[in-house]
């Protein structure tokens, strides 16, 4: 063990196995003080597992962890936080009914005698926010804020522990470009203070811009660690997937029919900012929805699907009125919605892969009042092979899979309902390059079968690479539409700012 004073964290030969799968096989990672160290790899490469071993969420099977030269073995995340190691998770796990300052100081409230000092808690929260340039009122209830602001609260919490090591797991997956810039300012400030930042992301351009060192993992093993100056996007992809990935997007082989399948007229939300949205989508078409956070993209999908209440407007499918008053009615009418926040609204964490796969189409498996286990297993087998889901078995709990594999299970679940219209909200959020390509291919294959796909994405290259047409939302309204063949990112951004 080297006692280089510049080395903050050293993980050596970390191994971890779960039933049927070796998640980590002798992985090492060294993080220097005052640097951003990017951790990259496909979903299932073991990045999150390695961090959970550091953080005390999992107990490692072998290897050593040293923090500032001293060997550590955290028992749990509280232990890690109190010793200066914090993690900002991709899937936010917050007390949504409590306010912002409660979430930051939970478990370590400032006391005034036997009572919690609300005044000091408020002042301390404001001090941390001012330091980081975060503009959030400390008494705001968490559930009323967008994901991006809740994430800023999580970052402030990590900083409030005076952490030496802060792990960011996919921090920009739900942020706008402006918010990403703010996050990078915060990260650079923490780096200048001598913190060691571990940054997990699939976004190559971000990694190349913000990191000092890059470690690549593949299939639970360490592949390479290089200074960022030695890396290019192609080199990283080759290390990650073990092969050249020349095209980011599959060829668009779907043929857009002249026949309109989905027709939306005057769609206005009861409780959202959605105002008078009208458009047509064709059979075999992949229609993108672009716009900034809060522009009404998600609300459009949710209102069509009956997950958000409609104030007025009509939605017709193949000429038939489909009011979709409830999500159940929407599924019966041939709609499926893949939500943005997997963990909150997509997966049933404690249920198995099989149960998560067939849960939306159970009526297909009923025989004489009982569920046909064999048919359910066959469908799950189909989903696992069609989606290339990495899982030890059908009975594995879905929460133990990587984010990308969870996303594939949910996509498989909806495909089994055989929908006419597939509504996808950030379908590749937090998913690696290889798995993204597979999901793009699935989307194109669905369009080839004559399905209509509506896809919300914050990544403009993704919309331009996969969609046929792109609708641009701004301030709850439709600001315009562009052809994906000819549009530029600048053109889309100009429309996105139209009603802001």
Short mmCIF file of C-alpha atoms in Angstrom, two decimals:
data_model
loop_
_atom_site.label_atom_id
_atom_site.label_comp_id
_atom_site.label_asym_id
_atom_site.label_seq_id
_atom_site.Cartn_x
_atom_site.Cartn_y
_atom_site.Cartn_z
CA UNK A 1 0.00 0.00 0.00
CA UNK A 2 1.64 3.26 -1.07
CA UNK A 3 1.41 6.16 1.34
CA UNK A 4 1.33 8.81 -1.35
CA UNK A 5 -0.25 11.80 0.46
CA UNK A 6 -1.98 12.77 -2.77
CA UNK A 7 -3.94 9.47 -2.84
CA UNK A 8 -7.27 9.93 -1.02
CA UNK A 9 -8.87 6.60 -1.76
CA UNK A 10 -7.42 3.28 -2.80
CA UNK A 11 -9.52 0.19 -3.50
CA UNK A 12 -7.45 -2.93 -4.13
CA UNK A 13 -8.56 -6.33 -5.51
CA UNK A 14 -12.23 -5.91 -4.62
CA UNK A 15 -14.35 -9.03 -5.24
CA UNK A 16 -18.09 -9.51 -4.77
CA UNK A 17 -20.38 -12.38 -5.79
CA UNK A 18 -24.14 -12.76 -5.81
CA UNK A 19 -25.95 -16.08 -6.34
CA UNK A 20 -25.13 -17.14 -9.89
CA UNK A 21 -23.02 -14.13 -10.83
CA UNK A 22 -19.55 -12.78 -9.99
CA UNK A 23 -20.21 -9.04 -9.95
CA UNK A 24 -16.64 -7.90 -9.14
CA UNK A 25 -13.45 -9.81 -9.83
CA UNK A 26 -10.35 -8.20 -8.30
CA UNK A 27 -11.16 -4.56 -9.18
CA UNK A 28 -8.81 -1.73 -8.12
CA UNK A 29 -9.38 2.03 -8.14
CA UNK A 30 -7.15 4.90 -6.97
CA UNK A 31 -8.55 8.42 -6.52
CA UNK A 32 -6.22 11.38 -6.00
CA UNK A 33 -7.10 14.45 -3.94
CA UNK A 34 -8.35 17.38 -6.00
CA UNK A 35 -9.27 15.30 -9.07
CA UNK A 36 -12.36 14.05 -10.86
CA UNK A 37 -12.05 10.32 -11.56
CA UNK A 38 -14.54 8.99 -14.12
CA UNK A 39 -15.74 5.42 -13.73
CA UNK A 40 -17.06 3.99 -16.98
CA UNK A 41 -18.42 0.72 -18.29
CA UNK A 42 -21.57 -0.81 -19.77
CA UNK A 43 -24.55 -1.58 -17.56
CA UNK A 44 -23.71 -4.60 -15.48
CA UNK A 45 -19.95 -3.85 -15.68
CA UNK A 46 -19.93 -3.53 -11.88
CA UNK A 47 -19.56 0.24 -11.39
CA UNK A 48 -22.47 0.65 -8.96
CA UNK A 49 -21.55 -2.59 -7.15
CA UNK A 50 -18.00 -1.31 -6.61
CA UNK A 51 -19.35 1.95 -5.18
CA UNK A 52 -21.82 0.09 -2.95
CA UNK A 53 -18.89 -1.93 -1.54
CA UNK A 54 -17.09 1.34 -0.77
CA UNK A 55 -20.22 2.85 0.74
CA UNK A 56 -21.06 -0.08 3.03
CA UNK A 57 -24.30 -0.97 1.20
CA UNK A 58 -22.70 -4.33 0.26
CA UNK A 59 -20.01 -6.13 2.22
CA UNK A 60 -17.19 -7.09 -0.15
CA UNK A 61 -16.02 -10.70 -0.35
CA UNK A 62 -12.35 -9.80 -0.74
CA UNK A 63 -9.88 -6.94 -1.18
CA UNK A 64 -8.92 -3.83 0.80
CA UNK A 65 -10.15 -0.23 0.91
CA UNK A 66 -7.92 2.58 2.20
CA UNK A 67 -9.06 6.17 2.88
CA UNK A 68 -6.17 8.59 3.40
CA UNK A 69 -3.86 5.62 4.01
CA UNK A 70 -6.04 4.02 6.68
CA UNK A 71 -7.90 0.75 5.99
CA UNK A 72 -11.67 1.14 6.24
CA UNK A 73 -14.71 -1.15 6.12
CA UNK A 74 -17.90 0.85 6.43
CA UNK A 75 -20.80 -1.04 7.98
CA UNK A 76 -23.46 1.06 6.28
CA UNK A 77 -24.00 4.32 4.40
CA UNK A 78 -24.34 6.33 7.66
CA UNK A 79 -20.89 5.08 8.69
CA UNK A 80 -19.51 6.13 5.28
CA UNK A 81 -21.08 9.60 5.44
CA UNK A 82 -19.76 10.24 8.95
CA UNK A 83 -16.27 9.33 7.73
CA UNK A 84 -16.35 11.68 4.76
CA UNK A 85 -17.54 9.44 1.90
CA UNK A 86 -20.82 10.54 0.25
CA UNK A 87 -22.76 9.32 -2.76
CA UNK A 88 -25.30 11.13 -4.93
CA UNK A 89 -27.36 8.28 -6.37
CA UNK A 90 -28.88 8.24 -9.84
CA UNK A 91 -32.20 6.99 -8.47
CA UNK A 92 -32.94 9.53 -5.75
CA UNK A 93 -34.07 7.97 -2.48
CA UNK A 94 -35.58 10.87 -0.55
CA UNK A 95 -38.32 11.51 2.00
CA UNK A 96 -40.65 13.16 -0.51
CA UNK A 97 -43.32 14.23 1.99
CA UNK A 98 -40.76 16.08 4.12
CA UNK A 99 -39.22 19.43 3.32
CA UNK A 100 -35.81 20.18 1.85
CA UNK A 101 -33.96 20.91 5.10
CA UNK A 102 -35.41 17.79 6.78
CA UNK A 103 -33.93 15.73 3.95
CA UNK A 104 -30.51 17.31 4.37
CA UNK A 105 -30.22 17.02 8.16
CA UNK A 106 -32.25 13.84 8.76
CA UNK A 107 -30.61 11.82 11.54
CA UNK A 108 -28.37 14.69 12.68
CA UNK A 109 -30.71 17.58 13.41
CA UNK A 110 -29.18 20.62 15.15
CA UNK A 111 -30.60 20.55 18.68
CA UNK A 112 -31.53 23.25 21.14
CA UNK A 113 -31.68 21.29 24.40
CA UNK A 114 -34.12 18.41 23.82
CA UNK A 115 -35.72 20.14 20.81
CA UNK A 116 -34.78 20.39 17.13
CA UNK A 117 -33.65 23.92 16.32
CA UNK A 118 -35.61 24.76 13.17
CA UNK A 119 -33.92 28.18 13.03
CA UNK A 120 -30.38 26.76 13.03
CA UNK A 121 -31.41 24.05 10.54
CA UNK A 122 -32.79 26.73 8.21
CA UNK A 123 -29.65 28.88 8.57
CA UNK A 124 -27.32 25.92 8.01
CA UNK A 125 -29.27 24.91 4.89
CA UNK A 126 -29.13 28.43 3.48
CA UNK A 127 -25.36 28.55 4.17
CA UNK A 128 -24.74 25.31 2.23
CA UNK A 129 -27.00 26.45 -0.64
CA UNK A 130 -25.32 29.88 -0.84
CA UNK A 131 -21.93 28.20 -0.94
CA UNK A 132 -23.03 26.06 -3.90
CA UNK A 133 -25.12 28.69 -5.69
CA UNK A 134 -28.30 26.62 -5.28
CA UNK A 135 -31.57 28.55 -5.30
CA UNK A 136 -34.09 26.43 -3.42
CA UNK A 137 -36.27 27.48 -0.48
CA UNK A 138 -35.38 25.14 2.47
CA UNK A 139 -39.02 24.71 3.56
CA UNK A 140 -40.23 23.43 0.15
CA UNK A 141 -41.77 19.94 0.27
CA UNK A 142 -39.57 17.59 -1.79
CA UNK A 143 -42.39 16.01 -3.82
CA UNK A 144 -43.33 19.42 -5.29
CA UNK A 145 -39.92 19.92 -6.93
CA UNK A 146 -38.61 18.63 -10.27
CA UNK A 147 -36.01 15.85 -10.26
CA UNK A 148 -33.24 18.29 -11.15
CA UNK A 149 -33.82 20.43 -8.02
CA UNK A 150 -34.13 17.35 -5.82
CA UNK A 151 -30.77 16.25 -7.13
CA UNK A 152 -29.22 19.60 -6.15
CA UNK A 153 -30.56 18.99 -2.61
CA UNK A 154 -28.84 15.59 -2.61
CA UNK A 155 -25.54 17.21 -3.67
CA UNK A 156 -25.91 19.85 -0.93
CA UNK A 157 -26.46 17.05 1.59
CA UNK A 158 -23.25 15.32 0.50
CA UNK A 159 -21.30 18.58 0.81
CA UNK A 160 -22.82 19.29 4.25
CA UNK A 161 -20.99 16.23 5.62
CA UNK A 162 -17.67 17.87 4.62
CA UNK A 163 -17.06 14.82 2.47
CA UNK A 164 -13.57 14.04 1.20
CA UNK A 165 -14.86 11.63 -1.45
CA UNK A 166 -18.12 12.30 -3.30
CA UNK A 167 -19.50 9.75 -5.76
CA UNK A 168 -21.81 11.08 -8.48
CA UNK A 169 -23.82 8.27 -10.12
CA UNK A 170 -25.28 9.44 -13.46
CA UNK A 171 -25.82 12.95 -12.06
CA UNK A 172 -26.85 14.64 -15.32
CA UNK A 173 -29.34 12.06 -16.60
CA UNK A 174 -32.31 14.29 -15.75
CA UNK A 175 -30.73 17.75 -15.99
CA UNK A 176 -31.08 20.46 -18.63
CA UNK A 177 -27.94 21.89 -20.26
CA UNK A 178 -28.07 24.92 -17.98
CA UNK A 179 -28.33 22.70 -14.87
CA UNK A 180 -25.46 20.54 -16.12
CA UNK A 181 -23.29 23.69 -16.32
CA UNK A 182 -24.25 24.52 -12.73
CA UNK A 183 -23.40 20.99 -11.59
CA UNK A 184 -19.99 21.20 -13.31
CA UNK A 185 -19.28 24.50 -11.54
CA UNK A 186 -20.04 22.80 -8.21
CA UNK A 187 -17.84 19.79 -9.08
CA UNK A 188 -14.94 22.05 -10.11
CA UNK A 189 -15.31 23.99 -6.86
CA UNK A 190 -15.19 20.76 -4.81
CA UNK A 191 -12.17 19.58 -6.80
CA UNK A 192 -10.39 22.89 -6.09
CA UNK A 193 -11.03 22.32 -2.37
CA UNK A 194 -9.14 19.03 -2.57
CA UNK A 195 -12.09 16.62 -2.69
CA UNK A 196 -11.83 13.42 -4.69
CA UNK A 197 -14.81 13.10 -7.05
CA UNK A 198 -15.83 9.76 -8.54
CA UNK A 199 -18.02 10.46 -11.55
CA UNK A 200 -20.11 7.67 -13.13
CA UNK A 201 -21.69 8.57 -16.45
CA UNK A 202 -22.37 7.20 -19.92
CA UNK A 203 -22.11 10.62 -21.53
CA UNK A 204 -18.72 10.60 -23.24
CA UNK A 205 -18.53 14.33 -23.97
CA UNK A 206 -19.12 15.12 -20.28
CA UNK A 207 -16.51 12.62 -19.14
CA UNK A 208 -13.88 13.99 -21.52
CA UNK A 209 -14.67 17.50 -20.40
CA UNK A 210 -14.81 17.16 -16.62
CA UNK A 211 -12.48 14.30 -15.62
CA UNK A 212 -8.77 14.13 -14.85
CA UNK A 213 -8.54 10.31 -14.86
CA UNK A 214 -10.75 7.62 -16.39
CA UNK A 215 -11.14 4.01 -15.22
CA UNK A 216 -13.00 1.60 -17.50
CA UNK A 217 -14.61 -1.61 -16.22
CA UNK A 218 -16.05 -4.52 -18.19
CA UNK A 219 -17.96 -7.57 -16.89
CA UNK A 220 -16.92 -7.01 -13.29
CA UNK A 221 -13.21 -6.57 -14.04
CA UNK A 222 -10.83 -3.61 -14.27
CA UNK A 223 -9.84 -2.90 -17.90
CA UNK A 224 -7.82 0.34 -17.87
CA UNK A 225 -7.05 3.56 -15.99
CA UNK A 226 -5.72 6.47 -18.05
CA UNK A 227 -5.37 10.24 -17.71
CA UNK A 228 -8.10 11.94 -19.74
CA UNK A 229 -5.49 13.42 -22.11
CA UNK A 230 -4.80 9.89 -23.44
CA UNK A 231 -8.46 9.12 -24.11
CA UNK A 232 -10.84 9.68 -27.02
CA UNK A 233 -14.49 8.73 -27.38
CA UNK A 234 -13.63 5.85 -29.72
CA UNK A 235 -10.94 4.54 -27.38
CA UNK A 236 -13.34 4.59 -24.39
CA UNK A 237 -16.08 2.79 -26.34
CA UNK A 238 -13.63 0.13 -27.52
CA UNK A 239 -12.43 -0.44 -23.92
CA UNK A 240 -16.02 -0.55 -22.61
CA UNK A 241 -17.56 -2.90 -25.12
CA UNK A 242 -14.43 -4.79 -26.16
CA UNK A 243 -15.19 -4.03 -29.80
CA UNK A 244 -15.43 -1.08 -32.19
CA UNK A 245 -18.83 0.60 -32.20
CA UNK A 246 -18.79 2.57 -35.39
CA UNK A 247 -22.40 3.74 -35.53
CA UNK A 248 -24.18 5.11 -32.48
CA UNK A 249 -27.58 4.54 -34.09
CA UNK A 250 -28.95 1.59 -36.07
CA UNK A 251 -30.11 2.29 -39.65
CA UNK A 252 -33.67 3.64 -39.78
CA UNK A 253 -35.44 0.84 -41.60
CA UNK A 254 -38.99 1.75 -40.58
CA UNK A 255 -41.32 3.03 -43.28
CA UNK A 256 -43.64 5.83 -42.18
CA UNK A 257 -47.13 5.20 -43.54
CA UNK A 258 -49.34 8.01 -44.83
CA UNK A 259 -52.03 6.60 -42.55
CA UNK A 260 -52.50 8.56 -39.31
CA UNK A 261 -52.80 6.29 -36.27
CA UNK A 262 -52.72 8.71 -33.31
CA UNK A 263 -54.46 12.06 -33.51
CA UNK A 264 -54.27 14.54 -30.63
CA UNK A 265 -56.36 17.71 -30.69
CA UNK A 266 -56.37 20.62 -28.19
CA UNK A 267 -54.83 18.57 -25.38
CA UNK A 268 -54.84 20.66 -22.19
CA UNK A 269 -53.86 19.46 -18.73
CA UNK A 270 -56.05 19.91 -15.66
CA UNK A 271 -53.14 20.34 -13.21
CA UNK A 272 -50.19 20.80 -15.56
CA UNK A 273 -49.04 23.68 -17.77
CA UNK A 274 -50.04 21.74 -20.89
CA UNK A 275 -51.98 24.05 -23.25
CA UNK A 276 -53.79 23.26 -26.50
CA UNK A 277 -51.38 20.66 -27.92
CA UNK A 278 -52.38 19.20 -31.33
CA UNK A 279 -50.50 16.80 -33.62
CA UNK A 280 -50.84 13.65 -35.71
CA UNK A 281 -48.59 10.59 -35.61
CA UNK A 282 -48.47 7.98 -38.35
CA UNK A 283 -48.28 4.20 -38.37
CA UNK A 284 -44.63 3.12 -38.37
CA UNK A 285 -43.45 6.54 -37.22
CA UNK A 286 -41.03 7.37 -34.40
CA UNK A 287 -42.05 10.84 -33.25
CA UNK A 288 -39.67 12.66 -30.91
CA UNK A 289 -40.62 15.20 -28.25
CA UNK A 290 -37.90 17.72 -27.50
CA UNK A 291 -37.84 20.63 -25.07
CA UNK A 292 -36.33 21.80 -21.81
CA UNK A 293 -37.20 20.35 -18.41
CA UNK A 294 -40.74 21.46 -17.50
CA UNK A 295 -41.65 22.21 -21.13
CA UNK A 296 -44.56 19.74 -21.07
CA UNK A 297 -42.93 16.75 -22.82
CA UNK A 298 -43.60 14.26 -20.01
CA UNK A 299 -47.02 15.83 -19.32
CA UNK A 300 -48.02 15.24 -22.96
CA UNK A 301 -47.30 11.52 -22.66
CA UNK A 302 -48.91 11.22 -19.22
CA UNK A 303 -52.07 13.06 -20.30
CA UNK A 304 -52.44 10.90 -23.43
CA UNK A 305 -52.00 7.80 -21.22
CA UNK A 306 -54.44 8.90 -18.51
CA UNK A 307 -51.71 9.10 -15.85
CA UNK A 308 -52.34 12.88 -15.65
CA UNK A 309 -55.83 14.40 -15.75
CA UNK A 310 -56.96 15.99 -18.97
CA UNK A 311 -58.91 19.27 -18.81
CA UNK A 312 -59.92 19.25 -22.47
CA UNK A 313 -58.95 17.88 -25.85
CA UNK A 314 -59.35 14.60 -27.73
CA UNK A 315 -57.10 11.61 -28.37
CA UNK A 316 -58.09 9.23 -31.16
CA UNK A 317 -56.40 6.01 -32.26
CA UNK A 318 -57.12 4.68 -35.75
CA UNK A 319 -60.17 6.96 -35.95
CA UNK A 320 -61.64 5.76 -32.64
CA UNK A 321 -61.99 8.14 -29.70
CA UNK A 322 -59.80 6.94 -26.79
CA UNK A 323 -60.46 9.21 -23.79
CA UNK A 324 -58.07 7.15 -21.58
CA UNK A 325 -59.60 8.34 -18.31
CA UNK A 326 -57.39 5.89 -16.41
CA UNK A 327 -54.13 4.11 -17.19
CA UNK A 328 -56.01 0.79 -17.16
CA UNK A 329 -58.34 2.10 -19.86
CA UNK A 330 -55.30 3.32 -21.85
CA UNK A 331 -53.69 -0.15 -21.78
CA UNK A 332 -56.99 -1.71 -22.89
CA UNK A 333 -57.11 0.85 -25.74
CA UNK A 334 -53.64 -0.17 -27.00
CA UNK A 335 -51.33 2.35 -25.30
CA UNK A 336 -48.20 1.67 -23.24
CA UNK A 337 -46.10 4.16 -21.23
CA UNK A 338 -42.47 3.69 -20.19
CA UNK A 339 -41.91 6.22 -17.40
CA UNK A 340 -38.82 8.35 -16.80
CA UNK A 341 -38.25 7.49 -13.15
CA UNK A 342 -37.77 3.72 -13.22
CA UNK A 343 -37.47 3.15 -9.51
CA UNK A 344 -40.38 5.34 -8.43
CA UNK A 345 -42.92 4.48 -11.12
CA UNK A 346 -41.59 1.63 -13.25
CA UNK A 347 -40.36 -1.39 -11.34
CA UNK A 348 -41.72 -3.47 -8.48
CA UNK A 349 -38.36 -3.78 -6.71
CA UNK A 350 -39.02 -6.78 -4.47
CA UNK A 351 -40.71 -8.81 -7.22
CA UNK A 352 -38.87 -11.12 -9.60
CA UNK A 353 -37.99 -10.55 -13.25
CA UNK A 354 -40.88 -12.87 -14.20
CA UNK A 355 -43.43 -10.98 -12.09
CA UNK A 356 -42.24 -7.59 -13.36
CA UNK A 357 -42.41 -8.83 -16.97
CA UNK A 358 -45.95 -10.27 -17.01
CA UNK A 359 -47.65 -7.90 -14.54
CA UNK A 360 -49.29 -5.71 -17.22
CA UNK A 361 -50.64 -8.62 -19.27
CA UNK A 362 -51.81 -11.09 -16.60
CA UNK A 363 -55.20 -11.65 -18.27
CA UNK A 364 -53.35 -13.42 -21.13
CA UNK A 365 -52.14 -16.10 -18.71
CA UNK A 366 -55.44 -16.92 -16.98
CA UNK A 367 -56.70 -20.46 -17.46
CA UNK A 368 -59.72 -21.61 -15.50
CA UNK A 369 -59.18 -18.93 -12.84
CA UNK A 370 -55.47 -19.77 -12.39
CA UNK A 371 -52.33 -18.26 -13.85
CA UNK A 372 -50.50 -20.55 -16.27
CA UNK A 373 -46.92 -20.59 -14.89
CA UNK A 374 -45.42 -22.23 -17.99
CA UNK A 375 -46.86 -19.58 -20.34
CA UNK A 376 -45.59 -16.81 -18.04
CA UNK A 377 -42.11 -18.39 -18.03
CA UNK A 378 -42.16 -18.64 -21.85
CA UNK A 379 -43.06 -14.94 -22.16
CA UNK A 380 -40.33 -13.99 -19.69
CA UNK A 381 -37.83 -16.12 -21.63
CA UNK A 382 -38.85 -14.27 -24.77
CA UNK A 383 -38.34 -10.88 -23.06
CA UNK A 384 -34.95 -11.89 -21.60
CA UNK A 385 -33.64 -13.02 -25.00
CA UNK A 386 -35.33 -10.31 -27.12
CA UNK A 387 -34.14 -7.52 -24.81
CA UNK A 388 -30.79 -9.21 -24.06
CA UNK A 389 -31.43 -8.84 -20.32
CA UNK A 390 -28.46 -9.84 -18.16
CA UNK A 391 -29.90 -11.75 -15.20
CA UNK A 392 -28.95 -14.94 -13.32
CA UNK A 393 -32.56 -16.23 -13.59
CA UNK A 394 -36.24 -15.32 -13.98
CA UNK A 395 -36.68 -15.47 -10.21
CA UNK A 396 -34.00 -12.82 -9.50
CA UNK A 397 -35.41 -9.70 -7.80
CA UNK A 398 -35.46 -6.89 -10.35
CA UNK A 399 -33.89 -4.39 -7.94
CA UNK A 400 -30.62 -6.36 -8.05
CA UNK A 401 -30.24 -5.71 -11.81
CA UNK A 402 -28.37 -2.74 -13.28
CA UNK A 403 -30.43 0.28 -14.37
CA UNK A 404 -30.19 -0.60 -18.06
CA UNK A 405 -31.37 -4.15 -17.47
CA UNK A 406 -34.30 -2.89 -15.35
CA UNK A 407 -35.24 -0.62 -18.27
CA UNK A 408 -35.18 -3.57 -20.68
CA UNK A 409 -37.48 -5.61 -18.38
CA UNK A 410 -40.02 -2.76 -18.35
CA UNK A 411 -39.82 -2.42 -22.13
CA UNK A 412 -40.38 -6.20 -22.44
CA UNK A 413 -43.37 -5.93 -20.08
CA UNK A 414 -45.06 -3.35 -22.28
CA UNK A 415 -44.32 -5.18 -25.52
CA UNK A 416 -46.19 -8.20 -24.14
CA UNK A 417 -49.36 -6.05 -23.95
CA UNK A 418 -48.98 -5.68 -27.76
CA UNK A 419 -49.62 -1.91 -27.82
CA UNK A 420 -50.43 0.13 -30.94
CA UNK A 421 -48.86 3.27 -29.43
CA UNK A 422 -45.72 3.16 -27.32
CA UNK A 423 -45.04 6.27 -25.21
CA UNK A 424 -41.38 6.35 -24.10
CA UNK A 425 -40.14 8.90 -21.55
CA UNK A 426 -36.31 9.06 -21.58
CA UNK A 427 -36.03 5.39 -22.62
CA UNK A 428 -32.21 5.34 -22.45
CA UNK A 429 -31.70 7.48 -19.36
CA UNK A 430 -28.68 6.21 -17.43
CA UNK A 431 -27.97 3.44 -19.93
CA UNK A 432 -24.60 2.67 -21.53
CA UNK A 433 -23.63 2.89 -25.19
CA UNK A 434 -24.05 -0.81 -26.03
CA UNK A 435 -27.43 -1.16 -24.32
CA UNK A 436 -28.64 2.13 -25.85
CA UNK A 437 -27.95 0.77 -29.31
CA UNK A 438 -30.02 -2.33 -28.49
CA UNK A 439 -32.93 -0.21 -27.23
CA UNK A 440 -32.78 2.02 -30.35
CA UNK A 441 -32.91 -1.15 -32.45
CA UNK A 442 -35.98 -2.38 -30.52
CA UNK A 443 -37.72 0.98 -31.06
CA UNK A 444 -36.99 0.89 -34.81
CA UNK A 445 -38.16 -2.76 -34.99
CA UNK A 446 -41.48 -1.77 -33.36
CA UNK A 447 -41.96 1.02 -35.90
CA UNK A 448 -41.18 -1.51 -38.68
CA UNK A 449 -44.14 -3.56 -37.38
CA UNK A 450 -46.38 -0.52 -37.95
CA UNK A 451 -46.48 0.63 -34.32
CA UNK A 452 -46.43 4.33 -33.48
CA UNK A 453 -43.72 5.45 -31.06
CA UNK A 454 -43.67 8.77 -29.16
CA UNK A 455 -40.31 9.34 -27.54
CA UNK A 456 -39.24 12.04 -25.08
CA UNK A 457 -35.50 12.56 -24.75
CA UNK A 458 -33.21 15.26 -23.35
CA UNK A 459 -30.42 14.09 -25.64
CA UNK A 460 -30.77 15.84 -28.97
CA UNK A 461 -28.36 13.57 -30.91
CA UNK A 462 -30.60 10.66 -29.80
CA UNK A 463 -33.77 12.34 -31.12
CA UNK A 464 -32.06 13.23 -34.40
CA UNK A 465 -30.55 9.74 -34.70
CA UNK A 466 -33.66 7.65 -33.99
CA UNK A 467 -36.78 9.69 -34.80
CA UNK A 468 -38.47 10.54 -38.09
CA UNK A 469 -39.97 13.83 -36.92
CA UNK A 470 -39.48 15.89 -33.78
CA UNK A 471 -42.11 18.00 -32.01
CA UNK A 472 -40.58 20.75 -29.88
CA UNK A 473 -42.35 21.74 -26.64
CA UNK A 474 -41.90 25.04 -24.86
CA UNK A 475 -43.72 26.35 -21.77
CA UNK A 476 -46.45 23.70 -22.01
CA UNK A 477 -47.19 24.44 -25.66
CA UNK A 478 -46.15 23.02 -29.00
CA UNK A 479 -43.53 25.43 -30.37
CA UNK A 480 -43.05 23.72 -33.72
CA UNK A 481 -41.99 20.56 -35.51
CA UNK A 482 -38.90 19.65 -37.51
CA UNK A 483 -37.76 16.77 -39.69
CA UNK A 484 -35.07 14.66 -38.00
CA UNK A 485 -33.31 14.30 -41.37
CA UNK A 486 -32.65 18.00 -41.83
CA UNK A 487 -32.96 19.64 -38.38
CA UNK A 488 -30.01 20.97 -36.38
CA UNK A 489 -29.61 21.08 -32.60
CA UNK A 490 -29.58 24.92 -32.80
CA UNK A 491 -32.95 24.92 -34.58
CA UNK A 492 -34.47 22.69 -31.87
CA UNK A 493 -33.01 24.84 -29.04
CA UNK A 494 -34.43 28.02 -30.62
CA UNK A 495 -37.91 26.49 -30.71
CA UNK A 496 -37.49 25.11 -27.16
CA UNK A 497 -36.93 28.66 -25.88
CA UNK A 498 -39.93 30.12 -27.76
CA UNK A 499 -42.44 30.34 -24.86
CA UNK A 500 -40.07 30.20 -21.89
#
